[in-house]
mmCIF file of C-alpha atoms in Angstrom:
data_model
loop_
_atom_site.group_PDB
_atom_site.id
_atom_site.type_symbol
_atom_site.label_atom_id
_atom_site.label_comp_id
_atom_site.label_asym_id
_atom_site.label_seq_id
_atom_site.Cartn_x
_atom_site.Cartn_y
_atom_site.Cartn_z
ATOM 1 C CA UNK A 1 -3.825 -30.920 -7.248
ATOM 2 C CA UNK A 2 -3.977 -27.999 -8.834
ATOM 3 C CA UNK A 3 -2.567 -24.420 -7.738
ATOM 4 C CA UNK A 4 -2.484 -20.997 -9.203
ATOM 5 C CA UNK A 5 1.538 -19.978 -8.273
ATOM 6 C CA UNK A 6 3.461 -16.884 -8.317
ATOM 7 C CA UNK A 7 6.808 -17.131 -9.509
ATOM 8 C CA UNK A 8 7.967 -13.642 -9.463
ATOM 9 C CA UNK A 9 7.227 -10.519 -11.646
ATOM 10 C CA UNK A 10 4.691 -11.433 -14.004
ATOM 11 C CA UNK A 11 5.371 -15.043 -13.659
ATOM 12 C CA UNK A 12 2.172 -17.061 -12.795
ATOM 13 C CA UNK A 13 1.020 -20.663 -13.310
ATOM 14 C CA UNK A 14 -0.683 -23.835 -12.707
ATOM 15 C CA UNK A 15 1.134 -25.678 -11.218
ATOM 16 C CA UNK A 16 0.380 -29.341 -9.851
ATOM 17 C CA UNK A 17 0.844 -29.887 -5.609
ATOM 18 C CA UNK A 18 0.295 -33.074 -3.081
ATOM 19 C CA UNK A 19 -3.294 -33.023 -2.099
ATOM 20 C CA UNK A 20 -4.507 -30.681 1.405
ATOM 21 C CA UNK A 21 -6.277 -33.102 3.695
ATOM 22 C CA UNK A 22 -7.954 -32.809 7.225
ATOM 23 C CA UNK A 23 -5.066 -32.037 10.216
ATOM 24 C CA UNK A 24 -6.849 -31.240 13.090
ATOM 25 C CA UNK A 25 -10.655 -32.413 13.978
ATOM 26 C CA UNK A 26 -11.802 -28.507 13.382
ATOM 27 C CA UNK A 27 -10.331 -28.429 10.100
ATOM 28 C CA UNK A 28 -12.644 -28.631 6.865
ATOM 29 C CA UNK A 29 -11.540 -28.863 3.165
ATOM 30 C CA UNK A 30 -13.121 -26.932 0.754
ATOM 31 C CA UNK A 31 -13.382 -26.479 -3.011
ATOM 32 C CA UNK A 32 -13.353 -22.799 -4.437
ATOM 33 C CA UNK A 33 -16.283 -22.862 -7.149
ATOM 34 C CA UNK A 34 -15.827 -18.590 -7.778
ATOM 35 C CA UNK A 35 -12.687 -16.998 -7.125
ATOM 36 C CA UNK A 36 -12.125 -13.410 -7.196
ATOM 37 C CA UNK A 37 -8.994 -11.011 -8.027
ATOM 38 C CA UNK A 38 -8.554 -8.617 -5.510
ATOM 39 C CA UNK A 39 -6.614 -5.760 -6.273
ATOM 40 C CA UNK A 40 -3.757 -6.720 -4.352
ATOM 41 C CA UNK A 41 -3.382 -10.209 -6.361
ATOM 42 C CA UNK A 42 -2.713 -7.733 -9.371
ATOM 43 C CA UNK A 43 0.268 -5.736 -7.386
ATOM 44 C CA UNK A 44 1.532 -9.648 -6.320
ATOM 45 C CA UNK A 45 1.621 -10.668 -9.827
ATOM 46 C CA UNK A 46 3.126 -7.511 -11.589
ATOM 47 C CA UNK A 47 5.434 -6.410 -8.984
ATOM 48 C CA UNK A 48 6.206 -9.357 -7.163
ATOM 49 C CA UNK A 49 6.994 -7.671 -3.670
ATOM 50 C CA UNK A 50 7.075 -10.809 -1.475
ATOM 51 C CA UNK A 51 9.166 -14.093 -1.802
ATOM 52 C CA UNK A 52 8.144 -16.115 -4.498
ATOM 53 C CA UNK A 53 6.714 -19.124 -5.148
ATOM 54 C CA UNK A 54 3.126 -19.252 -3.327
ATOM 55 C CA UNK A 55 -0.338 -19.958 -4.058
ATOM 56 C CA UNK A 56 -2.347 -16.767 -4.979
ATOM 57 C CA UNK A 57 -5.673 -16.090 -4.080
ATOM 58 C CA UNK A 58 -7.448 -14.463 -1.185
ATOM 59 C CA UNK A 59 -11.337 -14.234 -2.251
ATOM 60 C CA UNK A 60 -13.596 -16.911 -3.036
ATOM 61 C CA UNK A 61 -16.840 -19.056 -2.312
ATOM 62 C CA UNK A 62 -16.550 -22.733 -1.819
ATOM 63 C CA UNK A 63 -18.277 -25.808 -1.325
ATOM 64 C CA UNK A 64 -17.538 -27.973 1.528
ATOM 65 C CA UNK A 65 -15.984 -31.208 1.027
ATOM 66 C CA UNK A 66 -15.029 -33.013 4.060
ATOM 67 C CA UNK A 67 -15.008 -31.908 7.197
ATOM 68 C CA UNK A 68 -13.352 -32.708 11.153
ATOM 69 C CA UNK A 69 -14.977 -34.405 13.855
ATOM 70 C CA UNK A 70 -15.116 -31.547 15.955
ATOM 71 C CA UNK A 71 -16.909 -29.450 12.961
ATOM 72 C CA UNK A 72 -20.272 -28.430 13.576
ATOM 73 C CA UNK A 73 -22.873 -26.468 11.395
ATOM 74 C CA UNK A 74 -20.862 -27.270 8.610
ATOM 75 C CA UNK A 75 -21.561 -30.488 6.235
ATOM 76 C CA UNK A 76 -20.143 -31.794 2.825
ATOM 77 C CA UNK A 77 -22.091 -29.579 -0.319
ATOM 78 C CA UNK A 78 -22.583 -26.689 1.828
ATOM 79 C CA UNK A 79 -21.637 -23.150 0.236
ATOM 80 C CA UNK A 80 -19.448 -21.004 2.306
ATOM 81 C CA UNK A 81 -17.490 -17.748 1.972
ATOM 82 C CA UNK A 82 -13.912 -18.580 2.738
ATOM 83 C CA UNK A 83 -12.521 -15.279 4.503
ATOM 84 C CA UNK A 84 -9.282 -14.307 3.540
ATOM 85 C CA UNK A 85 -7.592 -14.593 6.960
ATOM 86 C CA UNK A 86 -6.622 -17.749 8.981
ATOM 87 C CA UNK A 87 -8.829 -17.273 12.557
ATOM 88 C CA UNK A 88 -9.188 -19.234 15.514
ATOM 89 C CA UNK A 89 -12.849 -17.322 16.790
ATOM 90 C CA UNK A 90 -12.259 -17.387 20.013
ATOM 91 C CA UNK A 91 -8.615 -15.503 21.076
ATOM 92 C CA UNK A 92 -9.293 -12.255 22.398
ATOM 93 C CA UNK A 93 -9.076 -10.297 19.610
ATOM 94 C CA UNK A 94 -11.569 -13.082 17.780
ATOM 95 C CA UNK A 95 -13.719 -12.156 20.523
ATOM 96 C CA UNK A 96 -13.547 -8.522 19.993
ATOM 97 C CA UNK A 97 -14.757 -9.109 16.228
ATOM 98 C CA UNK A 98 -11.150 -8.671 15.100
ATOM 99 C CA UNK A 99 -10.170 -11.819 13.446
ATOM 100 C CA UNK A 100 -7.888 -9.967 10.968
ATOM 101 C CA UNK A 101 -5.751 -9.591 14.048
ATOM 102 C CA UNK A 102 -6.274 -13.487 15.444
ATOM 103 C CA UNK A 103 -3.732 -13.898 17.889
ATOM 104 C CA UNK A 104 -3.512 -18.350 17.336
ATOM 105 C CA UNK A 105 -1.809 -17.442 14.090
ATOM 106 C CA UNK A 106 1.176 -15.134 12.977
ATOM 107 C CA UNK A 107 0.336 -11.615 11.839
ATOM 108 C CA UNK A 108 -0.771 -11.203 8.376
ATOM 109 C CA UNK A 109 -1.833 -14.914 8.134
ATOM 110 C CA UNK A 110 -4.209 -15.560 5.129
ATOM 111 C CA UNK A 111 -4.691 -17.349 1.981
ATOM 112 C CA UNK A 112 -2.900 -16.042 -1.338
ATOM 113 C CA UNK A 113 0.562 -14.527 0.429
ATOM 114 C CA UNK A 114 3.000 -16.228 2.087
ATOM 115 C CA UNK A 115 3.600 -13.320 4.840
ATOM 116 C CA UNK A 116 1.955 -14.931 7.442
ATOM 117 C CA UNK A 117 2.772 -18.400 6.529
ATOM 118 C CA UNK A 118 1.875 -21.327 3.941
ATOM 119 C CA UNK A 119 -2.166 -21.613 3.798
ATOM 120 C CA UNK A 120 -2.443 -22.213 0.019
ATOM 121 C CA UNK A 121 -4.578 -19.690 -2.147
ATOM 122 C CA UNK A 122 -7.882 -19.381 -2.872
ATOM 123 C CA UNK A 123 -7.600 -20.331 -6.522
ATOM 124 C CA UNK A 124 -6.443 -23.823 -5.500
ATOM 125 C CA UNK A 125 -8.660 -26.938 -6.164
ATOM 126 C CA UNK A 126 -9.028 -27.396 -2.680
ATOM 127 C CA UNK A 127 -7.953 -25.621 0.230
ATOM 128 C CA UNK A 128 -7.668 -26.702 4.337
ATOM 129 C CA UNK A 129 -9.462 -24.226 6.355
ATOM 130 C CA UNK A 130 -8.509 -24.673 10.237
ATOM 131 C CA UNK A 131 -11.347 -23.715 13.173
ATOM 132 C CA UNK A 132 -13.858 -24.256 10.041
ATOM 133 C CA UNK A 133 -16.606 -23.790 12.321
ATOM 134 C CA UNK A 134 -15.617 -20.170 13.428
ATOM 135 C CA UNK A 135 -14.616 -19.153 10.077
ATOM 136 C CA UNK A 136 -16.595 -20.423 7.536
ATOM 137 C CA UNK A 137 -19.470 -17.714 6.699
ATOM 138 C CA UNK A 138 -22.553 -19.788 5.209
ATOM 139 C CA UNK A 139 -24.028 -18.602 1.858
ATOM 140 C CA UNK A 140 -27.646 -17.362 1.763
ATOM 141 C CA UNK A 141 -29.989 -20.373 -0.213
ATOM 142 C CA UNK A 142 -29.622 -19.812 -3.977
ATOM 143 C CA UNK A 143 -27.571 -16.955 -4.097
ATOM 144 C CA UNK A 144 -25.126 -16.949 -6.771
ATOM 145 C CA UNK A 145 -21.268 -17.535 -5.984
ATOM 146 C CA UNK A 146 -20.123 -15.340 -8.130
ATOM 147 C CA UNK A 147 -21.554 -12.038 -6.277
ATOM 148 C CA UNK A 148 -20.442 -13.129 -3.428
ATOM 149 C CA UNK A 149 -16.838 -13.812 -3.963
ATOM 150 C CA UNK A 150 -15.245 -10.901 -3.270
ATOM 151 C CA UNK A 151 -17.108 -10.961 0.154
ATOM 152 C CA UNK A 152 -13.755 -13.270 1.499
ATOM 153 C CA UNK A 153 -12.234 -9.854 1.685
ATOM 154 C CA UNK A 154 -12.869 -6.468 -0.749
ATOM 155 C CA UNK A 155 -16.640 -6.063 -0.223
ATOM 156 C CA UNK A 156 -17.338 -6.477 3.068
ATOM 157 C CA UNK A 157 -13.956 -4.232 3.686
ATOM 158 C CA UNK A 158 -15.875 -1.669 1.813
ATOM 159 C CA UNK A 159 -18.544 -2.201 3.446
ATOM 160 C CA UNK A 160 -16.865 -1.714 7.134
ATOM 161 C CA UNK A 161 -14.685 1.084 5.793
ATOM 162 C CA UNK A 162 -18.277 3.215 5.481
ATOM 163 C CA UNK A 163 -21.183 1.900 7.576
ATOM 164 C CA UNK A 164 -20.271 3.180 11.109
ATOM 165 C CA UNK A 165 -20.131 6.461 9.826
ATOM 166 C CA UNK A 166 -23.501 6.056 7.569
ATOM 167 C CA UNK A 167 -25.267 4.029 9.983
ATOM 168 C CA UNK A 168 -24.597 6.786 12.851
ATOM 169 C CA UNK A 169 -25.543 9.765 9.968
ATOM 170 C CA UNK A 170 -26.667 8.815 6.626
ATOM 171 C CA UNK A 171 -26.169 11.908 5.293
ATOM 172 C CA UNK A 172 -22.282 12.153 6.318
ATOM 173 C CA UNK A 173 -20.400 13.611 3.179
ATOM 174 C CA UNK A 174 -18.224 10.862 2.087
ATOM 175 C CA UNK A 175 -15.016 10.933 -0.548
ATOM 176 C CA UNK A 176 -13.427 8.257 -1.757
ATOM 177 C CA UNK A 177 -10.088 8.950 -3.404
ATOM 178 C CA UNK A 178 -9.636 6.385 -6.036
ATOM 179 C CA UNK A 179 -6.669 4.456 -7.751
ATOM 180 C CA UNK A 180 -6.992 0.647 -7.129
ATOM 181 C CA UNK A 181 -9.294 -0.829 -9.901
ATOM 182 C CA UNK A 182 -12.084 -1.857 -7.581
ATOM 183 C CA UNK A 183 -11.741 -1.009 -4.381
ATOM 184 C CA UNK A 184 -12.653 2.403 -4.657
ATOM 185 C CA UNK A 185 -15.934 1.303 -6.904
ATOM 186 C CA UNK A 186 -17.003 -1.058 -4.457
ATOM 187 C CA UNK A 187 -16.528 1.537 -2.160
ATOM 188 C CA UNK A 188 -19.300 3.615 -3.528
ATOM 189 C CA UNK A 189 -21.653 0.638 -3.574
ATOM 190 C CA UNK A 190 -21.508 0.298 -0.523
ATOM 191 C CA UNK A 191 -22.195 3.950 0.029
ATOM 192 C CA UNK A 192 -25.277 3.733 -1.989
ATOM 193 C CA UNK A 193 -26.332 0.450 -0.625
ATOM 194 C CA UNK A 194 -26.499 2.607 2.575
ATOM 195 C CA UNK A 195 -28.614 5.140 1.435
ATOM 196 C CA UNK A 196 -25.848 7.525 0.748
ATOM 197 C CA UNK A 197 -26.451 10.269 -1.832
ATOM 198 C CA UNK A 198 -23.298 12.506 -0.440
ATOM 199 C CA UNK A 199 -19.970 10.462 -1.978
ATOM 200 C CA UNK A 200 -18.023 12.134 -3.951
ATOM 201 C CA UNK A 201 -15.849 9.858 -6.006
ATOM 202 C CA UNK A 202 -11.914 11.100 -7.622
ATOM 203 C CA UNK A 203 -9.651 8.983 -9.194
ATOM 204 C CA UNK A 204 -7.274 9.503 -12.494
ATOM 205 C CA UNK A 205 -8.419 6.918 -14.123
ATOM 206 C CA UNK A 206 -11.484 7.699 -16.593
ATOM 207 C CA UNK A 207 -12.900 4.955 -16.867
ATOM 208 C CA UNK A 208 -13.107 4.259 -13.108
ATOM 209 C CA UNK A 209 -14.620 7.536 -12.762
ATOM 210 C CA UNK A 210 -17.246 6.847 -15.257
ATOM 211 C CA UNK A 211 -18.114 3.779 -13.368
ATOM 212 C CA UNK A 212 -18.466 5.575 -10.222
ATOM 213 C CA UNK A 213 -20.687 7.892 -11.847
ATOM 214 C CA UNK A 214 -22.980 5.125 -13.625
ATOM 215 C CA UNK A 215 -22.809 3.640 -9.658
ATOM 216 C CA UNK A 216 -24.406 6.866 -8.136
ATOM 217 C CA UNK A 217 -21.517 8.833 -7.034
ATOM 218 C CA UNK A 218 -20.392 12.401 -7.979
ATOM 219 C CA UNK A 219 -17.431 12.189 -9.236
ATOM 220 C CA UNK A 220 -14.128 14.137 -10.586
ATOM 221 C CA UNK A 221 -11.445 12.980 -12.897
ATOM 222 C CA UNK A 222 -8.331 14.225 -11.388
ATOM 223 C CA UNK A 223 -4.714 15.031 -13.078
ATOM 224 C CA UNK A 224 -2.696 14.027 -10.024
ATOM 225 C CA UNK A 225 -3.669 13.551 -5.759
ATOM 226 C CA UNK A 226 -3.976 17.038 -4.551
ATOM 227 C CA UNK A 227 -3.352 18.677 -1.122
ATOM 228 C CA UNK A 228 -6.599 18.494 -0.398
ATOM 229 C CA UNK A 229 -10.114 18.299 -2.547
ATOM 230 C CA UNK A 230 -12.581 21.232 -1.650
ATOM 231 C CA UNK A 231 -15.398 20.037 0.336
ATOM 232 C CA UNK A 232 -16.876 19.038 3.534
ATOM 233 C CA UNK A 233 -16.231 15.601 4.385
ATOM 234 C CA UNK A 234 -17.153 13.639 7.315
ATOM 235 C CA UNK A 235 -15.063 10.477 6.452
ATOM 236 C CA UNK A 236 -12.430 10.006 3.699
ATOM 237 C CA UNK A 237 -11.418 6.690 2.325
ATOM 238 C CA UNK A 238 -8.338 6.370 0.561
ATOM 239 C CA UNK A 239 -8.576 3.542 -1.750
ATOM 240 C CA UNK A 240 -5.491 4.434 -4.027
ATOM 241 C CA UNK A 241 -2.703 2.461 -2.727
ATOM 242 C CA UNK A 242 -0.679 5.539 -3.509
ATOM 243 C CA UNK A 243 1.105 7.749 -0.726
ATOM 244 C CA UNK A 244 0.116 10.765 -2.250
ATOM 245 C CA UNK A 245 -3.593 9.610 -2.698
ATOM 246 C CA UNK A 246 -3.252 8.818 1.183
ATOM 247 C CA UNK A 247 -2.261 12.381 2.246
ATOM 248 C CA UNK A 248 -4.923 13.800 -0.002
ATOM 249 C CA UNK A 249 -7.234 11.454 1.678
ATOM 250 C CA UNK A 250 -6.118 12.447 5.162
ATOM 251 C CA UNK A 251 -6.126 16.232 4.811
ATOM 252 C CA UNK A 252 -9.593 16.245 2.945
ATOM 253 C CA UNK A 253 -11.486 15.306 6.061
ATOM 254 C CA UNK A 254 -12.842 18.223 7.932
ATOM 255 C CA UNK A 255 -12.183 18.892 11.427
ATOM 256 C CA UNK A 256 -12.963 15.831 13.628
ATOM 257 C CA UNK A 257 -13.614 13.385 10.554
ATOM 258 C CA UNK A 258 -12.469 9.987 10.343
ATOM 259 C CA UNK A 259 -10.121 9.127 7.533
ATOM 260 C CA UNK A 260 -10.126 5.307 6.397
ATOM 261 C CA UNK A 261 -7.336 3.912 4.648
ATOM 262 C CA UNK A 262 -7.238 0.263 3.223
ATOM 263 C CA UNK A 263 -4.432 0.554 0.917
ATOM 264 C CA UNK A 264 -1.835 -1.983 1.269
ATOM 265 C CA UNK A 265 1.761 -0.037 1.372
ATOM 266 C CA UNK A 266 5.304 -2.297 1.528
ATOM 267 C CA UNK A 267 7.170 0.817 2.236
ATOM 268 C CA UNK A 268 6.363 3.295 5.302
ATOM 269 C CA UNK A 269 4.186 6.058 3.677
ATOM 270 C CA UNK A 270 4.462 9.700 5.256
ATOM 271 C CA UNK A 271 2.003 11.306 6.985
ATOM 272 C CA UNK A 272 0.988 15.443 7.332
ATOM 273 C CA UNK A 273 1.181 14.564 11.332
ATOM 274 C CA UNK A 274 0.693 18.152 12.045
ATOM 275 C CA UNK A 275 -2.018 19.069 9.783
ATOM 276 C CA UNK A 276 -3.734 16.217 11.561
ATOM 277 C CA UNK A 277 -3.142 17.199 14.990
ATOM 278 C CA UNK A 278 -4.446 20.167 14.290
ATOM 279 C CA UNK A 279 -7.611 18.927 12.706
ATOM 280 C CA UNK A 280 -8.197 16.416 14.836
ATOM 281 C CA UNK A 281 -9.073 13.950 11.988
ATOM 282 C CA UNK A 282 -9.161 10.136 13.441
ATOM 283 C CA UNK A 283 -7.345 7.627 11.015
ATOM 284 C CA UNK A 284 -8.372 3.972 10.611
ATOM 285 C CA UNK A 285 -6.540 1.337 9.096
ATOM 286 C CA UNK A 286 -5.863 -2.446 9.192
ATOM 287 C CA UNK A 287 -6.393 -5.269 7.859
ATOM 288 C CA UNK A 288 -10.291 -6.991 7.077
ATOM 289 C CA UNK A 289 -12.308 -8.603 9.836
ATOM 290 C CA UNK A 290 -14.259 -10.692 7.541
ATOM 291 C CA UNK A 291 -16.178 -13.677 9.451
ATOM 292 C CA UNK A 292 -18.378 -11.507 11.702
ATOM 293 C CA UNK A 293 -19.304 -8.602 9.026
ATOM 294 C CA UNK A 294 -20.010 -10.800 5.968
ATOM 295 C CA UNK A 295 -23.310 -12.054 6.656
ATOM 296 C CA UNK A 296 -24.613 -8.515 7.157
ATOM 297 C CA UNK A 297 -23.051 -7.823 3.797
ATOM 298 C CA UNK A 298 -24.339 -11.368 2.192
ATOM 299 C CA UNK A 299 -28.152 -10.012 3.442
ATOM 300 C CA UNK A 300 -27.577 -6.846 1.429
ATOM 301 C CA UNK A 301 -26.660 -8.659 -2.052
ATOM 302 C CA UNK A 302 -29.294 -11.464 -1.349
ATOM 303 C CA UNK A 303 -31.898 -8.740 -1.063
ATOM 304 C CA UNK A 304 -30.608 -6.873 -3.973
ATOM 305 C CA UNK A 305 -29.545 -3.758 -2.203
ATOM 306 C CA UNK A 306 -25.733 -3.809 -2.982
ATOM 307 C CA UNK A 307 -25.022 -5.517 -6.555
ATOM 308 C CA UNK A 308 -21.891 -5.812 -7.528
ATOM 309 C CA UNK A 309 -22.765 -7.509 -10.618
ATOM 310 C CA UNK A 310 -21.660 -4.057 -13.008
ATOM 311 C CA UNK A 311 -18.386 -4.397 -11.663
ATOM 312 C CA UNK A 312 -17.996 -8.529 -12.408
ATOM 313 C CA UNK A 313 -16.924 -10.192 -15.485
ATOM 314 C CA UNK A 314 -16.577 -13.746 -15.501
ATOM 315 C CA UNK A 315 -14.030 -16.063 -16.630
ATOM 316 C CA UNK A 316 -13.003 -20.136 -16.451
ATOM 317 C CA UNK A 317 -9.897 -21.040 -14.558
ATOM 318 C CA UNK A 318 -7.702 -22.274 -16.519
ATOM 319 C CA UNK A 319 -7.633 -18.623 -17.914
ATOM 320 C CA UNK A 320 -6.646 -16.990 -14.812
ATOM 321 C CA UNK A 321 -2.876 -16.789 -15.836
ATOM 322 C CA UNK A 322 -3.732 -14.611 -18.729
ATOM 323 C CA UNK A 323 -6.319 -12.710 -17.673
ATOM 324 C CA UNK A 324 -4.001 -11.948 -14.236
ATOM 325 C CA UNK A 325 -0.769 -10.942 -16.731
ATOM 326 C CA UNK A 326 -3.499 -8.790 -18.421
ATOM 327 C CA UNK A 327 -6.216 -7.517 -16.102
ATOM 328 C CA UNK A 328 -9.227 -6.146 -17.477
ATOM 329 C CA UNK A 329 -11.052 -3.119 -15.695
ATOM 330 C CA UNK A 330 -13.289 -4.179 -13.139
ATOM 331 C CA UNK A 331 -13.250 -7.631 -11.020
ATOM 332 C CA UNK A 332 -12.746 -10.592 -12.945
ATOM 333 C CA UNK A 333 -14.293 -13.594 -11.269
ATOM 334 C CA UNK A 334 -13.411 -17.545 -11.883
ATOM 335 C CA UNK A 335 -15.626 -20.193 -12.605
ATOM 336 C CA UNK A 336 -15.554 -23.844 -13.934
ATOM 337 C CA UNK A 337 -12.841 -26.505 -13.693
ATOM 338 C CA UNK A 338 -8.942 -26.108 -13.177
ATOM 339 C CA UNK A 339 -7.269 -27.022 -16.346
#
């Protein structure tokens, strides 16, 4: 079985591994058919902050190959979103729609990183999905897997970052502090899909600013992350993966507003506690919770209310090492057979 493996900083290659198999009656075997590159994948390949070697990839749509005897509702040939997190579906956290914090597995248990155990990666030829009947999310009939590949993580996470606020108040002012290659842009997509006409995107990258404007956001190109972005923002979203970007998002929220951060930091960022205390901003962070919320995002894609295609570029799986070492702007998605 071929597995895309991180070996160290800027070292990623296809390796032959023993094939995976069903271990439990609740398992399924799934073949990824469209695998997307998450912003985190780029960082893992270039900086390698985790101990290698490990399989890469945690965003994919796959085709069910085999199911255990206790799996109901799934059959070989079904196309499914494979959530990035490993989750049992029945523990107290999963029952509260928080499968990214499932108590049946170690913290951070997910595909594509070794942080919470070894689960393989979603570029692999075949993956074992525990508790498949609870975890996997069926793809709507006829929906292009390429458009849904990021529903394993980034696209659902972006939607969840803004949907509680915008569903309560579609006119809420939203600030997205960009910096990562795609998450901020996916957040803009989610805002426009939810009917927002008051989303402001700021970034230091002119290409991202241009793309955000094309997606319908008001945009500002910044030289550096300032202390505060002028405006009245009910919701700010940190999509910078930079400590100063996080601070900018936190202090730019209006008093009583909300700041959501989906950045992944490998060191503790400092927080402007006294400023937050004085303004009463609610700070929200945490891992993505895909399984319960992916169906709504898939419905939006299927209805063409949410269209991620302007951000997507497709490649063959055999090009993955080269593409990841020199990633393009936007969201690479890999299809076809492995080398």
